[in-house]
XYZ file of C-alpha atoms in Angstrom:
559
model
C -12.889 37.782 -25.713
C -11.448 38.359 -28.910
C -11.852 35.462 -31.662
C -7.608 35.494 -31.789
C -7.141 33.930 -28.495
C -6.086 30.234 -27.966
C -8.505 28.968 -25.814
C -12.393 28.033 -26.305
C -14.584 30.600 -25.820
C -17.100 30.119 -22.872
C -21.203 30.834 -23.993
C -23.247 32.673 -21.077
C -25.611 30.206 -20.314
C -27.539 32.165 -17.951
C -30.877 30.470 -16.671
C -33.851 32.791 -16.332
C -37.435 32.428 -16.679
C -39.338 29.329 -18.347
C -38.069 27.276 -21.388
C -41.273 26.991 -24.209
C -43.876 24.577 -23.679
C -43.867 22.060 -25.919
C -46.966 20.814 -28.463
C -48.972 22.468 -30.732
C -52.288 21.787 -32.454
C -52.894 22.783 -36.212
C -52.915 26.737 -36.750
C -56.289 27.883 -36.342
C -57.857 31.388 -37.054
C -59.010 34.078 -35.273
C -61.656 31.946 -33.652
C -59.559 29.510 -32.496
C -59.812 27.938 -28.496
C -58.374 30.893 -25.554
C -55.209 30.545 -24.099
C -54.365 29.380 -20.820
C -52.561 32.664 -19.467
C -55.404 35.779 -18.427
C -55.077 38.427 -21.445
C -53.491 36.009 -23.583
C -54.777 36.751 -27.428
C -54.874 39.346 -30.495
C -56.947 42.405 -31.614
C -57.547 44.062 -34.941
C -56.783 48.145 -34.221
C -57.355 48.776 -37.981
C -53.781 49.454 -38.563
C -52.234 46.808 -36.351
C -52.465 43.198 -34.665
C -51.832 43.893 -31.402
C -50.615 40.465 -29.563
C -50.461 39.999 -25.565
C -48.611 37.534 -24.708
C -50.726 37.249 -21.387
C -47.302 37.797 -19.028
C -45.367 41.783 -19.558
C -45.380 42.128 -22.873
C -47.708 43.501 -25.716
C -46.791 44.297 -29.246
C -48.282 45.927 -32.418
C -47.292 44.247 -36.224
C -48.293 46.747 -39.088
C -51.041 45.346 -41.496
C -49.301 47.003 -44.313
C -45.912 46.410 -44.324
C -44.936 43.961 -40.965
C -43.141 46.234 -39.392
C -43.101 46.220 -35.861
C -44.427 49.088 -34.274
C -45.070 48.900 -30.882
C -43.036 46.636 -28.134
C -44.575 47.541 -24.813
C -43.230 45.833 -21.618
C -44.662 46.100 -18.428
C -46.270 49.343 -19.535
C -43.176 50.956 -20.921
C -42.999 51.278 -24.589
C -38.968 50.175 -26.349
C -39.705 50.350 -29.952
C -38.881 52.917 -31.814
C -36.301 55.853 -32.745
C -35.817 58.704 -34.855
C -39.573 57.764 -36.381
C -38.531 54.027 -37.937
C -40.013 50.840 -36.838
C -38.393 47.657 -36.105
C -38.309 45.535 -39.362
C -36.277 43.236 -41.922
C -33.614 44.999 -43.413
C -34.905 49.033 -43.887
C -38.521 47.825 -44.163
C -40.008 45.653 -47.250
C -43.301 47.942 -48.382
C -46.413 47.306 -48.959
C -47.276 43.210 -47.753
C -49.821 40.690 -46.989
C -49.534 40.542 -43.338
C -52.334 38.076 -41.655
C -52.442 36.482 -38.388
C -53.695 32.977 -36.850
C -53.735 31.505 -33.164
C -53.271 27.643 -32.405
C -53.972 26.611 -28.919
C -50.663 28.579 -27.022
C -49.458 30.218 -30.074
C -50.228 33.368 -31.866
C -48.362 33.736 -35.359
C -48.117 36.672 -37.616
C -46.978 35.762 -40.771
C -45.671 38.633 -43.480
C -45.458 38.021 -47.352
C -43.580 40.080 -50.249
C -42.850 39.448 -53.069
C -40.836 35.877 -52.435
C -39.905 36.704 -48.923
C -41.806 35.255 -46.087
C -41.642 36.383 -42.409
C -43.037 35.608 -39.189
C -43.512 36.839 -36.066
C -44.877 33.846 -33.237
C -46.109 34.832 -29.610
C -46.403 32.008 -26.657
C -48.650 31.766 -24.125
C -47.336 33.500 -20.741
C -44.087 34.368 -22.090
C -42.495 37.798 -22.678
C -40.696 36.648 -26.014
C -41.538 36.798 -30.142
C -39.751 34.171 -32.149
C -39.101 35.702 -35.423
C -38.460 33.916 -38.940
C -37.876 35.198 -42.327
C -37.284 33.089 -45.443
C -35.676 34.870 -48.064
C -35.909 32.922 -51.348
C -33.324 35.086 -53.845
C -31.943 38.006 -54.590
C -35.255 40.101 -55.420
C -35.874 41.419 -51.909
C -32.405 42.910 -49.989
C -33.796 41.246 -46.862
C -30.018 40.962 -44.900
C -30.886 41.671 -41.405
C -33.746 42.218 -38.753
C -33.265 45.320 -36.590
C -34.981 45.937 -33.350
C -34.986 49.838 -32.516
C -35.172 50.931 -29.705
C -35.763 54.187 -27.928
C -32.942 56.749 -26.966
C -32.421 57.135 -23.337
C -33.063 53.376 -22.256
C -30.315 51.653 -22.606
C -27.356 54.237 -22.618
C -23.870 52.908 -22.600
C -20.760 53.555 -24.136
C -19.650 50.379 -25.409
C -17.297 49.562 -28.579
C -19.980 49.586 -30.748
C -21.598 52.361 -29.427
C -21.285 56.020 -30.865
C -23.738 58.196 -28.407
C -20.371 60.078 -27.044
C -18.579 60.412 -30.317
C -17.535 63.598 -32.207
C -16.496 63.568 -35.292
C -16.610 60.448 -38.298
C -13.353 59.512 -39.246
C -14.087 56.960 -42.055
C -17.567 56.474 -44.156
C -20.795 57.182 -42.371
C -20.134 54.959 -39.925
C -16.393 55.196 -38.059
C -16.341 57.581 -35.510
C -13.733 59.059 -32.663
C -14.891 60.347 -29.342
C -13.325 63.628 -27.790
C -10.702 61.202 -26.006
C -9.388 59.677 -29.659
C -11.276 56.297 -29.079
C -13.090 55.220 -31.865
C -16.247 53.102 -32.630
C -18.945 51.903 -34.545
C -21.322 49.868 -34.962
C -18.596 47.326 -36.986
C -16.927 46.560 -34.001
C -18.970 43.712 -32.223
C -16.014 41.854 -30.882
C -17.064 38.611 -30.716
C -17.422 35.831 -33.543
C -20.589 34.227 -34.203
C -19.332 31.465 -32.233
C -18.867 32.969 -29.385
C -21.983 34.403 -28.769
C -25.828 33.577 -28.351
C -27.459 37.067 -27.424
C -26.699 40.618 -27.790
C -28.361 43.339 -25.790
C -28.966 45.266 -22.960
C -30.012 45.803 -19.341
C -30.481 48.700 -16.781
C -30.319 46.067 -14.228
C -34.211 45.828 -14.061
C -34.960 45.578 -17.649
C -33.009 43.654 -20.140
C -33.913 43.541 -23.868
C -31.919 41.150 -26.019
C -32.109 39.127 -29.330
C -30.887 35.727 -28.904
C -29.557 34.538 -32.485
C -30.725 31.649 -34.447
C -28.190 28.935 -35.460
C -27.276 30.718 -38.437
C -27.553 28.001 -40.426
C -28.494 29.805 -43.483
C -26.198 32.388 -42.744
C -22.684 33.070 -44.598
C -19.052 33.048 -43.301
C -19.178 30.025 -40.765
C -17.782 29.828 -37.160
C -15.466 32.860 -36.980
C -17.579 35.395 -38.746
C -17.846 38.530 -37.441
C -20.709 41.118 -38.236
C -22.714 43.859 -36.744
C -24.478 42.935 -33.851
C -25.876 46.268 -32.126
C -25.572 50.261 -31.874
C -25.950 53.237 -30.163
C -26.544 56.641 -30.828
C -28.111 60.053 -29.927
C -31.551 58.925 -31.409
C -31.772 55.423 -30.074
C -30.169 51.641 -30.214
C -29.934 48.975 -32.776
C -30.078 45.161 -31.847
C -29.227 42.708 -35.085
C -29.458 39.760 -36.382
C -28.011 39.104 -39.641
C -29.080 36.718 -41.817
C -26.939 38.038 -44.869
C -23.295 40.352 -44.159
C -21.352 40.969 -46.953
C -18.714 42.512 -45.158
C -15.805 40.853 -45.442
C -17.974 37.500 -46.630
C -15.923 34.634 -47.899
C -18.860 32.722 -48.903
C -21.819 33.264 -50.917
C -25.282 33.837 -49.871
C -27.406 31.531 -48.909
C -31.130 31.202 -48.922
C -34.191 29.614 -47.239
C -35.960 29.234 -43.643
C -33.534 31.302 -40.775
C -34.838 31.379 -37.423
C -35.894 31.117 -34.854
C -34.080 34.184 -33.662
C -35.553 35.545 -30.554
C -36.372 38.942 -29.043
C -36.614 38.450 -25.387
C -37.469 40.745 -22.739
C -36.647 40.183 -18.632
C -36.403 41.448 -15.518
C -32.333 42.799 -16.162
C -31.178 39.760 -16.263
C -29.376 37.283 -19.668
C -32.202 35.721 -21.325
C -32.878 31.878 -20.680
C -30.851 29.643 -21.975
C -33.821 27.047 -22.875
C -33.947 29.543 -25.805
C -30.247 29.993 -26.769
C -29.115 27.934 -30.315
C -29.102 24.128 -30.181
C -30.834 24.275 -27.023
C -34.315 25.957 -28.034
C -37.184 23.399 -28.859
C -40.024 24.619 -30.927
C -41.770 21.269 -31.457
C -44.691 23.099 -30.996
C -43.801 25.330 -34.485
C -44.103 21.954 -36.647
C -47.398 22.397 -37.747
C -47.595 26.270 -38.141
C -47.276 25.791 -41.677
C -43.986 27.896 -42.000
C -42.156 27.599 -45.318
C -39.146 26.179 -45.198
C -39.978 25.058 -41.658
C -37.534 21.945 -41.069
C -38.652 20.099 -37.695
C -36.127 18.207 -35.156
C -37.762 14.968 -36.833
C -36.411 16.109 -40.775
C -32.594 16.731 -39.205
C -30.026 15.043 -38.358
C -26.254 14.338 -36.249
C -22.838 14.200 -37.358
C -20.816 12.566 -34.232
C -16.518 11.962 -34.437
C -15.166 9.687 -31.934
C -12.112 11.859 -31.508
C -9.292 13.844 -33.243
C -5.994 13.008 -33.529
C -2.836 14.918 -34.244
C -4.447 17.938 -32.499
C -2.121 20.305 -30.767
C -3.463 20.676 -27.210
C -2.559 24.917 -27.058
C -5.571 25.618 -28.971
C -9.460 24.716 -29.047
C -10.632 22.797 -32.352
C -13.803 23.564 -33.846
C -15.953 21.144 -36.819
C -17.223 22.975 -39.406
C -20.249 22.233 -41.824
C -20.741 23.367 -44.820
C -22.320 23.141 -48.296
C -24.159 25.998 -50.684
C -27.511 25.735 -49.142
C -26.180 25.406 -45.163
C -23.554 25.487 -42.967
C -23.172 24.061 -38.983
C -20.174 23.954 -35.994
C -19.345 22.529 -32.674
C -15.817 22.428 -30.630
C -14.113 19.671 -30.312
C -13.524 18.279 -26.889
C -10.279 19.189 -25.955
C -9.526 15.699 -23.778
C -9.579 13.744 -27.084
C -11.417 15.410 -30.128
C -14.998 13.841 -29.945
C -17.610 16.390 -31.275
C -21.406 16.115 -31.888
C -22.774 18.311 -34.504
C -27.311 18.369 -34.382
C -29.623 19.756 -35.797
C -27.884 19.730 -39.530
C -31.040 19.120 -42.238
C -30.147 16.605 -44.451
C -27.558 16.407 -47.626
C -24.071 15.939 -48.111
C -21.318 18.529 -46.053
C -17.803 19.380 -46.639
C -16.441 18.830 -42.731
C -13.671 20.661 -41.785
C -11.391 20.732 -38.746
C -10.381 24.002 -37.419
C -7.088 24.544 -35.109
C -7.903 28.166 -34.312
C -9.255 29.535 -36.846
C -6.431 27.583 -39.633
C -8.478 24.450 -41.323
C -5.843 21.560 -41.011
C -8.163 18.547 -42.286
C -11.085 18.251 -44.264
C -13.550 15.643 -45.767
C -16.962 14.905 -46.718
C -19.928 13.482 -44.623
C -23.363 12.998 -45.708
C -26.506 13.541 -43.439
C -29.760 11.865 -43.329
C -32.610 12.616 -41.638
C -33.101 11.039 -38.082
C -30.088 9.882 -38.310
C -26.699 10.133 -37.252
C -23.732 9.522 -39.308
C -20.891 8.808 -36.779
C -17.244 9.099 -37.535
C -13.664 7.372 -36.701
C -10.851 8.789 -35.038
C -9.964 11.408 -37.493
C -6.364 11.778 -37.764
C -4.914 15.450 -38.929
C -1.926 14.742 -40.756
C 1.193 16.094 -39.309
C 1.934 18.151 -42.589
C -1.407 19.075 -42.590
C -0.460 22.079 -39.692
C 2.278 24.323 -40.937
C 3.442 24.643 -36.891
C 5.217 21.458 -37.307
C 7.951 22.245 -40.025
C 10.859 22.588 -38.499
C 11.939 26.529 -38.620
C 15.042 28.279 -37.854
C 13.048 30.951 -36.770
C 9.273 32.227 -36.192
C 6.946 34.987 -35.426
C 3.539 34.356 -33.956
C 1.964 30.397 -34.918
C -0.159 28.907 -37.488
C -3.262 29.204 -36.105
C -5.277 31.477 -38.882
C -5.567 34.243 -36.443
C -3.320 37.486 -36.140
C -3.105 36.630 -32.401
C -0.302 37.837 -30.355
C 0.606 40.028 -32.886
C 1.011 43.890 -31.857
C -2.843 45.222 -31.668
C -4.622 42.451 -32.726
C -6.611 42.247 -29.687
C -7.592 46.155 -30.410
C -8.464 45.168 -33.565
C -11.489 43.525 -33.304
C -13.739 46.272 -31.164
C -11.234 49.878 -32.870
C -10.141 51.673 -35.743
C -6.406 51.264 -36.286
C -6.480 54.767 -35.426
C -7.155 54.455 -31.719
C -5.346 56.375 -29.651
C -5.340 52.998 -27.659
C -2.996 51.496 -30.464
C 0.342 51.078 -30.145
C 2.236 52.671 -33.163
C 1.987 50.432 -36.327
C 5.734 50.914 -37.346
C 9.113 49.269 -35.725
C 11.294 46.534 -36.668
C 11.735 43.261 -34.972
C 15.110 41.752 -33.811
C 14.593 37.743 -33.930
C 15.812 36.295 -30.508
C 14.742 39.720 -28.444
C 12.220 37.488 -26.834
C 8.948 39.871 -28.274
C 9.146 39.383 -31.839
C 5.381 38.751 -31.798
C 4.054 41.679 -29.796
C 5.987 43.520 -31.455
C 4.988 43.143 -35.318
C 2.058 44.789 -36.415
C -0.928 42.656 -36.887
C -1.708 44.466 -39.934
C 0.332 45.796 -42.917
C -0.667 48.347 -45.226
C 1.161 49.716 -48.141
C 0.463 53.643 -46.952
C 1.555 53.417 -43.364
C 4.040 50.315 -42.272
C 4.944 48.766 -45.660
C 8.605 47.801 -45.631
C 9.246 46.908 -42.285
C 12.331 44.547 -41.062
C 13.005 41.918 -39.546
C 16.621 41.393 -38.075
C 18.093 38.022 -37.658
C 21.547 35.758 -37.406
C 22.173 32.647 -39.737
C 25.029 29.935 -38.711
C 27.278 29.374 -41.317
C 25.526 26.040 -42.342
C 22.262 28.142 -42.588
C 23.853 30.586 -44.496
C 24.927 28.037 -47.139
C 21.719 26.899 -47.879
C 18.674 27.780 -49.631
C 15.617 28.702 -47.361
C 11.744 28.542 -47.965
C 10.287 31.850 -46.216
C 6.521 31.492 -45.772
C 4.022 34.494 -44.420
C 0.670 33.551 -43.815
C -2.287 35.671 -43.961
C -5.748 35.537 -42.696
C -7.004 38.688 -45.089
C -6.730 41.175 -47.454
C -7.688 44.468 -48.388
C -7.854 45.806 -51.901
C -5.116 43.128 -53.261
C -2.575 44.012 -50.498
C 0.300 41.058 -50.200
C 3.690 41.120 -49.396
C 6.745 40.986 -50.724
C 10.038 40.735 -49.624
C 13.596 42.053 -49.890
C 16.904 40.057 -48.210
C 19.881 42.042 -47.667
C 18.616 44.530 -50.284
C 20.158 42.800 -53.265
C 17.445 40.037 -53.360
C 13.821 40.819 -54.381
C 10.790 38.584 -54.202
C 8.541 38.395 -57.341
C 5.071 40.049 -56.436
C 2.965 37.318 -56.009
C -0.632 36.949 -57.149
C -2.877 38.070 -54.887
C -5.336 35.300 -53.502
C -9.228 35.128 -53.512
C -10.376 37.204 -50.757
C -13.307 39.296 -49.817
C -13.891 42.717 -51.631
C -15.312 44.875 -48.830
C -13.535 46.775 -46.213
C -12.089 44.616 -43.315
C -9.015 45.880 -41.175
C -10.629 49.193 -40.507
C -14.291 47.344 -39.502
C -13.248 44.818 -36.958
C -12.805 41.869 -38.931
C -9.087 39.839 -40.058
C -11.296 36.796 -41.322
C -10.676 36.472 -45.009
C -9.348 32.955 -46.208
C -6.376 32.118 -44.981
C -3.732 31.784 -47.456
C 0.291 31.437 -47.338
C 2.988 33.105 -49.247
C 5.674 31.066 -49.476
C 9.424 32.677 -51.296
C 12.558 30.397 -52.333
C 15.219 32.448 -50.796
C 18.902 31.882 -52.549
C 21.799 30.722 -50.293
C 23.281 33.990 -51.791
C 21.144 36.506 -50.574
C 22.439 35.761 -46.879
C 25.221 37.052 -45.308
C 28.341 34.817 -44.548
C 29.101 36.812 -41.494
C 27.455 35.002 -39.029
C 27.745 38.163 -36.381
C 25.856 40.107 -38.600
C 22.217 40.443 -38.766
C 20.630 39.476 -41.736
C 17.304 42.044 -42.854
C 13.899 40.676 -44.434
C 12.102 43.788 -45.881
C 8.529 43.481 -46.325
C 6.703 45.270 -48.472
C 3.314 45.586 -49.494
C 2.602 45.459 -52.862
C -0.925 46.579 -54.633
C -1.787 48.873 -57.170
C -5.450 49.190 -55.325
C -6.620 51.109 -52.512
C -6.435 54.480 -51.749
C -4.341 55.975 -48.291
C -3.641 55.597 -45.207
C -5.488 52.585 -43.493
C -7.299 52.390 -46.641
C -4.278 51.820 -48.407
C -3.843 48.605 -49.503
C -3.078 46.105 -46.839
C -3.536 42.429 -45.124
C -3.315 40.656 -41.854
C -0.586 38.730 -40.588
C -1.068 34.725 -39.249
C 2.773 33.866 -38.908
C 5.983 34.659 -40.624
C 8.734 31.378 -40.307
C 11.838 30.666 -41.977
C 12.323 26.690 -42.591
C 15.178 24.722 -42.091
């Protein structure tokens, strides 16, 4: 489901297998009591600990750098392609990589330089709970990639390029035979939406289950790479840093646990899915940065007022060192945010993906700081201005728009994309579907809208407004009425640097242009159609769908 549709977004919550026991004693060494499950324990190969987790699954962490090396379940071995390891980011070098068992848990923990990570094994279960603390900039530590072996888990999925044949933009854009394009950009879903990513043959799934992202960047709607194939093997992610198309900047400290989890072919259990995992028996491992139920705490709202019932609402929190969600219940607006470590938050309310209200909370620990009715002002949510005419709503998506479900999982190249030019008649009855989701200076720029004016309207001065969700290298619009009245190019708003239109991703910060049209630019004929031109100005970008260009959240004329 793509993050531009109106309603909330269900989470699998597939149950399978055993949630994590809870408890733990002090973290003891390598003499430390047996477990309870047979074969449960570590060994010293030399080059590796090698952990059984006393159920399927064995694996093998590198004594010099923390890679992991070997992830063998139920005799078959998943790790590894095209000679690299599973590992932070590319792989950090040369570490200090030791190891220490308490009671039920075995932990691995991995140090460079100021980055910390750790790999944790339970007892009778066939998962490793991974966290890595990255304290600045001095170590590039973004992501954690599990690779996995070619031939195990073939599919041909959006973000999958095994069947492709040629690259069409970068490294990493390619088209198949067919003209359908992917890469490993186009995950589809928002970080929201989702609490694993893998895959299964239908006896064997392998998946990571994300962490809450609470150290993370971009909030709610993010999107960023979540997996890959290719000839030489798959990629499963989780990303604890993505500039691409970031709005925010990094943050740093404790992420995790993220989980990789390995079953029988089916989801992974949701005892260990965000918000739902317990790891009381982590407290006393002695991992920095390690925050425990007992050190956060709850921000609860009775309700939300002023909310318009077409769309799910989502609660956003944020400050510079952390950043939580949860929906709002559509009935009446109460939402319970947990987990959140303490400090004070910016909270925001989200209709769609448009933030219509906004305040600050502070958080203690233990606690829970509980809210009144919060009540979005009616001027707060640009769909209630009263407007001779509109295309698409305010709801900081480009959805409904002409290809913006495409969008998310394709290149705009797609043979699956309907063409990016054509001009909309107002009153036609598809003046959404049929306006391109995205502009760009090289390939639609200019395109028209037709519409009729009374002859009151036509006497009068009129605000036009065109709200965007993105842009790419400076790309805004301008407009032309009638062609004898031209817009001033309008500064171009703060928004991310990177690619975005061509990777899968329209979230920028939303922003609206708004242009004083004068009541002598319409026409007095009120048979005739009136034409808005818009352009898209930039001196930036190169061609084509590199050109410079932005995505569209709604285009209105006010009364």
């Amino acid at each position: 489901m793509s993050g531009s549709d109106r309603h909330p977004v269900r989470r699998r919550t597939f149950v399978l297998g055993t949630a994590a026991a809870a408890g733990s004693t002090a973290l003891a060494g390598p003499l430390a009591a047996p477990a309870s499950a047979a074969g449960f324990g570590w060994s010293d190969d030399g080059s590796h600990y090698v952990v059984d987790t006393g159920a399927s699954l064995v694996f093998k962490v590198s004594k010099t750098n923390g890679d992991l090396t070997s992830l063998v379940y139920k005799g078959t071995e998943y790790q590894g392609y095209d000679g690299k390891n599973s590992h932070i980011e590319s792989g950090l070098g040369t570490s200090t990589v030791t190891i220490g068992q308490s009671g039920s848990t075995i932990l691995v923990s991995v140090t460079y330089g100021t980055l910390k990570h750790y790999y944790a094994a339970r007892s009778g279960e066939n998962n490793i709970y991974l966290w890595t603390n990255k304290a600045d900039t001095s170590v590039s530590a973004t992501r954690y990639i599990v690779r996995v072996k070619k031939g195990l888990f073939l599919n041909d999925e959006p973000d999958s390029y095994t069947y492709t044949s040629s690259t069409i933009e970068a490294s990493d854009v390619f088209a198949k035979s067919d003209g359908q394009t992917r890469s490993k950009h186009y995950a589809k879903l928002r970080v929201m939406d989702y609490d694993y990513i893998g895959w299964t043959t239908g006896s064997v799934g392998l998946w990571i289950v994300r962490s809450n992202h609470e150290k993370a960047s971009g909030g709610p709607f993010y999107r960023s790479l979540l997996r890959h194939q290719s000839a030489d093997g798959g990629g499963l992610y989780e990303i604890l840093y993505y500039g691409e198309n970031q709005t925010e900047a990094q943050r740093f400290g404790l992420q995790g646990p993220y989980v990789i989890a390995l079953t029988d072919g089916g989801a992974p259990s949701s005892s260990l899915f965000p918000g739902t995992l317990t790891t009381s028996w982590a407290d006393s491992l002695g991992i920095a940065g390690y925050v425990g139920a007992g050190g956060r705490g709850r921000v609860a709202g009775v309700g939300i007022t002023g909310r318009n019932t077409a769309y799910a609402y989502t609660v956003g929190l944020a400050n510079s060192a952390a950043q939580y969600w949860g929906p709002a219940r559509a009935s009446d607006g109460y939402f319970s945010v947990g987990g959140v470590l303490p400090g004070t938050y910016t909270l925001t309310v989200y209709k769609g993906e448009l933030a219509v209200y906004s305040t600050q909370v502070t958080v203690s620990a233990g606690g829970t700081t509980t809210l009144n009715t919060i009540a979005v002002p009616s001027s707060n949510d640009p769909s209630n201005a009263s407007a001779i005419w509109r295309i698409g709503d305010w709801n900081g998506t480009p959805g409904g728009f002409k290809n913006a479900d495409l969008m998310t999982y394709a290149h705009p190249s797609d043979v699956r994309a309907a063409s990016w030019t054509g001009n909309v008649v107002i009153g036609s009855g598809s003046e959404t579907s049929s306006f391109p989701c995205y502009l760009w200076k090289d390939v639609n720029s200019g395109i028209i809208v037709y519409f009729r004016l009374t002859a009151a309207q036509a006497a009068a001065a009129h605000t036009l407004r065109i709200g965007v969700t993105t842009a790419y290298a400076n790309g805004r619009p301008q407009i032309v009425v009638n062609d004898t009245w031209t817009s001033a190019v309008p500064s171009p708003p703060t928004q991310p640097s990177t690619r975005s239109l061509t990777v899968g991703s329209y979230r920028g910060n939303n922003h609206t242009f708004t242009y004083s049209v004068p009541a002598s630019a319409w026409l007095t004929d009120t048979s005739a159609y009136n034409q808005l031109k818009i352009y898209v100005a930039s001196g930036s970008g190169t061609t084509s769908f590199l050109s410079a260009g932005t995505s569209i959240d709604a285009i209105d004329l006010l009364a």
